[in-house]
Amino acid sequence: MGADGRAIDFEVVLEPGRGDGDRSMELASAQLTRELNRLSGTTARGKAGPPPAPGSRAGEGLAEVLRLSVEFAPVAAVILQGVQLFGGWSALRPGRKVWLRRRDGEAMEMTGLSAEDQRRLIDSWLDGREDPPDDQDPTSDDQGPPPNGNGDST
């Protein structure tokens, strides 16, 4: 993947937090898209997605989840800048979450990762490995996959 110089494609899922409404989520999507597109070697655009799964927080009067399509150059520093943008956004309001899903289906929650875990994860993406950071177990019961509107993770 990264070894041949091709971009690494992600679907980014932004889940709203407490106090987020439709307008704040629209503004967040536009701002993150602009900031990502300012990064060298990165292309981002909004992505239409299916409605949230029944019973999700978005079904309780909060804004729906937002999806972005992002391509990062296979350069650790570029991807790290993008991951830091997502971390900054999620830290602004309690309950916000950010998921990244690669084309191969691997999904990882980015919310609250330490700098060391971010670096290890990015290195694994560049090396083509699929090893999550030690404290991120994708099969854990307390950590669900990003919503796709159908109640499943694919």
Coordinates of C-alpha atoms in Angstrom, one line a residue:
M1 CA 0.0 0.0 0.0
G2 CA 2.4 2.7 1.2
A3 CA 5.4 1.1 -0.3
D4 CA 4.4 1.7 -3.9
G5 CA 3.6 5.4 -3.4
R6 CA -0.2 5.2 -3.8
A7 CA -2.5 7.3 -1.6
I8 CA -4.1 5.7 1.4
D9 CA -7.9 6.0 1.2
F10 CA -10.1 6.4 4.2
E11 CA -13.7 7.0 5.0
V12 CA -13.9 9.2 8.0
V13 CA -17.0 9.0 10.2
L14 CA -17.6 11.9 12.6
E15 CA -20.1 11.2 15.4
P16 CA -21.7 14.2 17.1
G17 CA -21.3 15.0 20.7
R18 CA -23.5 16.6 23.3
G19 CA -24.7 20.0 22.0
D20 CA -24.0 19.3 18.4
G21 CA -26.8 20.1 16.0
D22 CA -27.1 20.0 12.3
R23 CA -25.6 23.4 11.7
S24 CA -22.5 22.7 14.0
M25 CA -21.9 19.4 12.2
E26 CA -22.2 21.0 8.8
L27 CA -19.7 23.7 9.8
A28 CA -17.4 21.1 11.3
S29 CA -17.5 19.1 8.1
A30 CA -16.7 22.1 5.9
Q31 CA -13.9 23.2 8.3
L32 CA -12.3 19.8 8.5
T33 CA -12.5 19.4 4.7
R34 CA -10.8 22.8 4.2
E35 CA -8.1 22.1 6.7
L36 CA -7.4 18.6 5.3
N37 CA -7.1 19.9 1.8
R38 CA -4.5 22.4 3.0
L39 CA -2.2 19.5 4.0
S40 CA 0.2 18.6 1.3
G41 CA -0.7 15.3 -0.3
T42 CA -4.2 15.2 1.1
T43 CA -7.5 15.3 -0.7
A44 CA -10.8 15.4 1.3
R45 CA -14.4 15.8 0.3
G46 CA -17.8 15.3 2.0
K47 CA -19.4 12.0 1.4
A48 CA -23.1 11.3 1.4
G49 CA -23.9 8.4 3.6
P50 CA -26.9 6.4 4.6
P51 CA -29.0 7.5 7.5
P52 CA -27.8 6.5 11.0
A53 CA -28.8 3.1 12.4
P54 CA -32.1 2.9 14.4
G55 CA -31.4 3.5 18.0
S56 CA -28.2 5.5 17.4
R57 CA -27.6 8.8 19.1
A58 CA -28.3 10.6 15.8
G59 CA -31.8 9.1 15.9
E60 CA -32.4 10.9 19.2
G61 CA -32.5 14.5 17.8
L62 CA -28.8 15.0 17.4
A63 CA -27.2 15.7 14.0
E64 CA -26.5 12.7 11.9
V65 CA -23.0 11.3 11.6
L66 CA -20.9 12.9 8.9
R67 CA -18.7 11.1 6.4
L68 CA -15.7 12.4 4.6
S69 CA -13.7 10.7 2.0
V70 CA -10.0 11.3 2.6
E71 CA -6.9 10.3 0.6
F72 CA -3.5 10.7 2.3
A73 CA -0.1 10.6 0.7
P74 CA 1.7 7.6 2.1
V75 CA 3.8 9.9 4.3
A76 CA 3.6 9.5 8.1
A77 CA 3.9 13.2 8.8
V78 CA 0.9 14.0 6.5
I79 CA -1.3 11.3 8.0
L80 CA -0.3 12.3 11.5
Q81 CA -1.4 15.9 10.8
G82 CA -4.8 14.6 9.6
V83 CA -5.2 12.4 12.6
Q84 CA -4.4 15.3 14.9
L85 CA -7.0 17.4 13.2
F86 CA -9.6 14.7 13.9
G87 CA -8.4 14.5 17.5
G88 CA -8.7 18.3 17.9
W89 CA -12.3 18.2 16.6
S90 CA -13.4 15.4 18.8
A91 CA -11.9 17.1 21.9
L92 CA -14.1 20.2 21.4
R93 CA -17.3 18.6 22.7
P94 CA -18.0 15.6 25.0
G95 CA -19.2 12.5 23.3
R96 CA -17.7 13.3 19.8
K97 CA -16.0 10.3 18.1
V98 CA -14.0 9.9 15.0
W99 CA -13.6 6.6 13.1
L100 CA -11.3 5.9 10.1
R101 CA -12.2 3.0 7.9
R102 CA -9.7 1.9 5.2
R103 CA -10.8 0.5 1.9
D104 CA -9.9 -3.0 3.1
G105 CA -12.6 -2.6 5.8
E106 CA -10.3 -2.1 8.8
A107 CA -11.9 0.4 11.1
M108 CA -10.3 2.2 14.0
E109 CA -11.7 4.8 16.5
M110 CA -9.3 7.7 16.6
T111 CA -10.8 9.4 19.6
G112 CA -8.5 9.6 22.6
L113 CA -5.4 7.8 21.1
S114 CA -2.1 8.8 22.6
A115 CA 0.6 10.3 20.4
E116 CA 2.5 7.0 20.7
D117 CA -0.6 5.0 19.6
Q118 CA -1.3 7.4 16.7
R119 CA 2.3 6.9 15.5
R120 CA 2.2 3.1 15.8
L121 CA -1.1 3.0 14.0
I122 CA 0.1 5.2 11.1
D123 CA 3.3 3.2 10.8
S124 CA 1.2 0.0 10.6
W125 CA -0.9 1.6 7.8
L126 CA 2.2 2.6 5.9
D127 CA 3.8 -0.9 6.3
G128 CA 0.6 -2.6 5.2
R129 CA 0.2 -4.3 8.6
E130 CA -3.2 -4.4 10.3
D131 CA -2.0 -4.5 13.9
P132 CA -3.9 -2.0 16.1
P133 CA -2.3 -0.2 19.0
D134 CA -2.0 -2.5 22.1
D135 CA -4.9 -0.7 23.9
Q136 CA -7.2 -0.8 20.8
D137 CA -8.9 -4.1 20.4
P138 CA -11.3 -4.0 17.5
T139 CA -13.2 -7.0 18.9
S140 CA -13.8 -5.4 22.3
D141 CA -17.4 -5.4 23.4
D142 CA -17.2 -1.8 24.6
Q143 CA -16.1 -0.4 21.2
G144 CA -18.5 -0.7 18.3
P145 CA -17.6 -0.2 14.7
P146 CA -18.5 3.0 13.0
P147 CA -22.1 3.3 11.9
N148 CA -23.0 2.7 8.3
G149 CA -26.7 3.2 8.6
N150 CA -27.5 -0.5 8.4
G151 CA -26.7 -1.5 11.9
D152 CA -23.6 -3.4 10.8
S153 CA -20.0 -2.4 10.3
T154 CA -19.4 -3.1 6.7

